XYZ file of N, CA, C and O in Angstrom:
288
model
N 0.845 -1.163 0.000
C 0.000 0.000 0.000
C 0.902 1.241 0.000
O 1.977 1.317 0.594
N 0.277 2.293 -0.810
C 1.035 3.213 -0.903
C 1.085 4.420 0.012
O -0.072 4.833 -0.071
N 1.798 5.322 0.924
C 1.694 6.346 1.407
C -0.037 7.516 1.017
O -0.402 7.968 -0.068
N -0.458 7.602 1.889
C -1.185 9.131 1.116
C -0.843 9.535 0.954
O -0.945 9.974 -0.191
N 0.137 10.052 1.866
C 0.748 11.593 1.718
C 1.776 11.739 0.716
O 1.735 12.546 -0.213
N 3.059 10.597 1.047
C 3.929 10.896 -0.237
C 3.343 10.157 -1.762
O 3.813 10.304 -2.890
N 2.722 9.724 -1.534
C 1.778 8.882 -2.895
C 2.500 8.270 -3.350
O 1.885 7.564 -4.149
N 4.207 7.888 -3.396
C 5.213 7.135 -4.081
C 5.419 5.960 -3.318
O 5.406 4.827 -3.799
N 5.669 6.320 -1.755
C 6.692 5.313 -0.573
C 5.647 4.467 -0.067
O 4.680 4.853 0.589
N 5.985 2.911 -0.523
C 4.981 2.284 0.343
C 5.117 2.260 1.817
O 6.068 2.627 2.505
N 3.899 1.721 2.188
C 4.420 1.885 3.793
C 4.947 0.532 4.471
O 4.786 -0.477 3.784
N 5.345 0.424 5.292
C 5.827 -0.271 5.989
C 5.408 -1.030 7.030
O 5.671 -0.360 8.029
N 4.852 -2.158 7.397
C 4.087 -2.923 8.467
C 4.692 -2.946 9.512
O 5.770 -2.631 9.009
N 4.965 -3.073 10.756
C 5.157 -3.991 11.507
C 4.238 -3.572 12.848
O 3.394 -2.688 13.000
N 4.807 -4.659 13.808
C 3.813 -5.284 14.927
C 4.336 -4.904 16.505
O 5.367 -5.220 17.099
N 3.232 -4.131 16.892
C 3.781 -3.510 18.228
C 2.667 -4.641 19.398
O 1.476 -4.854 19.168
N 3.127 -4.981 20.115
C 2.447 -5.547 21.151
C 1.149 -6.296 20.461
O 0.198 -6.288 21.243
N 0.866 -6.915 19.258
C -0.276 -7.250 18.814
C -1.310 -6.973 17.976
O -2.242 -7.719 17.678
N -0.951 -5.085 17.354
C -0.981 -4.536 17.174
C 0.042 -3.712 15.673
O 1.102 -3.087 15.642
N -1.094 -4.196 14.465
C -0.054 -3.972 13.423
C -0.474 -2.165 12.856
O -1.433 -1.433 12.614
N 0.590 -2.183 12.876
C 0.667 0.041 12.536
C 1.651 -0.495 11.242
O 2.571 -1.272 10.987
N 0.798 0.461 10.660
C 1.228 0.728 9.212
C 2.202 2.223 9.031
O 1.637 3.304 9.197
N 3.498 2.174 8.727
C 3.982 4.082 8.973
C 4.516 4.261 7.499
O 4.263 3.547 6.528
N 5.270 5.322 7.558
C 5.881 5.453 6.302
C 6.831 5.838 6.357
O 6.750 7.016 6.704
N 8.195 5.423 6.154
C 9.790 6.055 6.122
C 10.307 6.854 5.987
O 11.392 7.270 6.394
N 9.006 7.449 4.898
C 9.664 8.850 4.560
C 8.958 9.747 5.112
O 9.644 10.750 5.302
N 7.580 9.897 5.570
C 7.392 11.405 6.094
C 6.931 10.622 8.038
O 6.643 11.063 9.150
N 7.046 9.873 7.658
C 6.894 9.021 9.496
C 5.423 9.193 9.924
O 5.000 9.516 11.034
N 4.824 8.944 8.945
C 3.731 9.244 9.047
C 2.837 7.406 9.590
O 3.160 6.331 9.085
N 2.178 7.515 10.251
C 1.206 6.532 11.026
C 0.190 6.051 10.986
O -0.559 6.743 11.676
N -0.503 4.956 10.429
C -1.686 4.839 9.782
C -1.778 3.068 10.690
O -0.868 2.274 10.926
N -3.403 2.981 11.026
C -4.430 2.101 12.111
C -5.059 1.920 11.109
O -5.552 2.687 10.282
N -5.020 0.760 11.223
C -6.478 -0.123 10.970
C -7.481 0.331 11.908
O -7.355 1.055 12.896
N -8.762 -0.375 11.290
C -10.688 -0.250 12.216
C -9.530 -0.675 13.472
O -8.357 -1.035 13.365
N -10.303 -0.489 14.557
C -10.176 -1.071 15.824
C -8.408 -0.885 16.427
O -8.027 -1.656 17.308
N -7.838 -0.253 16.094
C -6.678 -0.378 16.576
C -6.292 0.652 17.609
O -5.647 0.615 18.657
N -6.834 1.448 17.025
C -6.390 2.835 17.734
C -7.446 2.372 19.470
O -7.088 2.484 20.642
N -8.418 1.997 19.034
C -9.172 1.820 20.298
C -8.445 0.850 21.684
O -8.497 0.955 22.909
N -7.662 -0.269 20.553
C -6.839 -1.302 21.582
C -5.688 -0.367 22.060
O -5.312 -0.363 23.233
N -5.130 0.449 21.064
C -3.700 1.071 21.947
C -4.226 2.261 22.927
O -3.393 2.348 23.830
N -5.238 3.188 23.114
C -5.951 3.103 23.866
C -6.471 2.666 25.238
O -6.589 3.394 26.224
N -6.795 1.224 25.137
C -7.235 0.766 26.377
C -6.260 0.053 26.906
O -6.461 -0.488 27.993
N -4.880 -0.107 26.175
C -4.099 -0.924 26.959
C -2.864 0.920 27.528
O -1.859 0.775 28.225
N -3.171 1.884 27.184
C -2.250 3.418 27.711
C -3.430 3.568 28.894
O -3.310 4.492 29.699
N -4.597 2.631 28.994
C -5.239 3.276 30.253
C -5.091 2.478 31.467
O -5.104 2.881 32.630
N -4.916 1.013 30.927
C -4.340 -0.030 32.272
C -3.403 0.811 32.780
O -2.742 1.733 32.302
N -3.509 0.134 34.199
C -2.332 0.446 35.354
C -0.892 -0.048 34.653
O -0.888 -0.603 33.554
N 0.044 0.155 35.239
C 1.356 -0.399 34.769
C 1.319 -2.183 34.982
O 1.568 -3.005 34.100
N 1.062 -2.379 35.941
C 1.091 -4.059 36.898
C 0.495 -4.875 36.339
O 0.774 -6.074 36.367
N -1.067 -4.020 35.318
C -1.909 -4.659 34.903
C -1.840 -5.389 33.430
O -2.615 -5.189 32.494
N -0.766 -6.248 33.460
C -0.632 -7.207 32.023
C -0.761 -8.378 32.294
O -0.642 -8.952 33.376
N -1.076 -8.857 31.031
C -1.438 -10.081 30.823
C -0.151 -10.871 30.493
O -0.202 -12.049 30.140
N 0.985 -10.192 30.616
C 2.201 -10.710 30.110
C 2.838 -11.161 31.430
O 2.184 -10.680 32.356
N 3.926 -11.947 31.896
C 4.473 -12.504 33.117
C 5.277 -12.278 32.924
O 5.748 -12.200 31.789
N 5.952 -12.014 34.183
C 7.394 -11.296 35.054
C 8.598 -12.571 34.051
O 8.205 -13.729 33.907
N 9.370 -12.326 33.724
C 10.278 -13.338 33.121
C 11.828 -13.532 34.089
O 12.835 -12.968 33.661
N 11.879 -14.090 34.964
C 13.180 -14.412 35.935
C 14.445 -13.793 34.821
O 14.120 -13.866 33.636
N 15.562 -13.316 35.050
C 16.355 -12.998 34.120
C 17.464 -14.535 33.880
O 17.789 -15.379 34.715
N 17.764 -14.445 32.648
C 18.395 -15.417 32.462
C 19.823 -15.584 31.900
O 19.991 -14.792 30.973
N 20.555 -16.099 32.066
C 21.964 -15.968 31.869
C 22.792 -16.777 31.281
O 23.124 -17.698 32.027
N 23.378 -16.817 29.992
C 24.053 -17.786 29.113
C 22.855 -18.956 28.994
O 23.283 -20.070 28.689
N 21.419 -18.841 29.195
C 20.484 -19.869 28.631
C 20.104 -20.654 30.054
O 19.271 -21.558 30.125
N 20.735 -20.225 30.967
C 20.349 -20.762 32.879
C 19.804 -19.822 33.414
O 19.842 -18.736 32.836
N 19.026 -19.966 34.873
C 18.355 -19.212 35.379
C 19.564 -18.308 35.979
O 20.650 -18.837 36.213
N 19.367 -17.091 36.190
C 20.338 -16.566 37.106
C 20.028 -16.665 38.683
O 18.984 -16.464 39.305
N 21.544 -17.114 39.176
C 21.505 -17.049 40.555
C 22.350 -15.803 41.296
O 23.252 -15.188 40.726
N 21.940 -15.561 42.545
C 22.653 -14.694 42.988
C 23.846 -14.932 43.180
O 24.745 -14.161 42.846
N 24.084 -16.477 43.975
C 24.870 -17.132 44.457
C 26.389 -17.533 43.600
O 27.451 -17.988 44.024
N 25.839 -17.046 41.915
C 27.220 -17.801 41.491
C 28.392 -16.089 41.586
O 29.470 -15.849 41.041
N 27.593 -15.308 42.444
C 29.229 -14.151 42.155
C 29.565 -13.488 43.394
O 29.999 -12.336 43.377
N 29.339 -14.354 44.841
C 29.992 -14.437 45.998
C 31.299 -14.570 45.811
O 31.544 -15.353 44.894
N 32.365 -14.045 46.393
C 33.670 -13.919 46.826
C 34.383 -14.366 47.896
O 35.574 -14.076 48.009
């Protein structure tokens, strides 16, 4: 699909949290699908705490990290 604005530059897809935004490279311009703008929206009005996503332990060379391995 082509830019409106520059009418030449297609735009560019990609996927934010679930959420595909269409922009354009050259004037950075931002374009939603039906229903999108409403989801980014209701997820800028949740609390911070409030995701559906889980805490991820940090991980280290592909192991859990411990505190324990950098005692002296």
């Amino acid at each position: 699909m082509k830019c409106p604005t520059c009418k030449e530059t297609s735009l560019v897809m990609t996927d934010r949290q679930g959420i595909e935004i269409d922009y354009c490279p050259e004037c950075r311009g931002v374009w939603l699908d039906r229903g999108e703008l409403d989801k980014l929206i209701e997820r800028a009005e949740r609390p911070r705490g409030d995701t559906a996503e889980r805490r991820r332990e940090p991980v280290r060379q592909g192991r859990p990290y411990r505190n324990d391995e950098y005692r002296h």
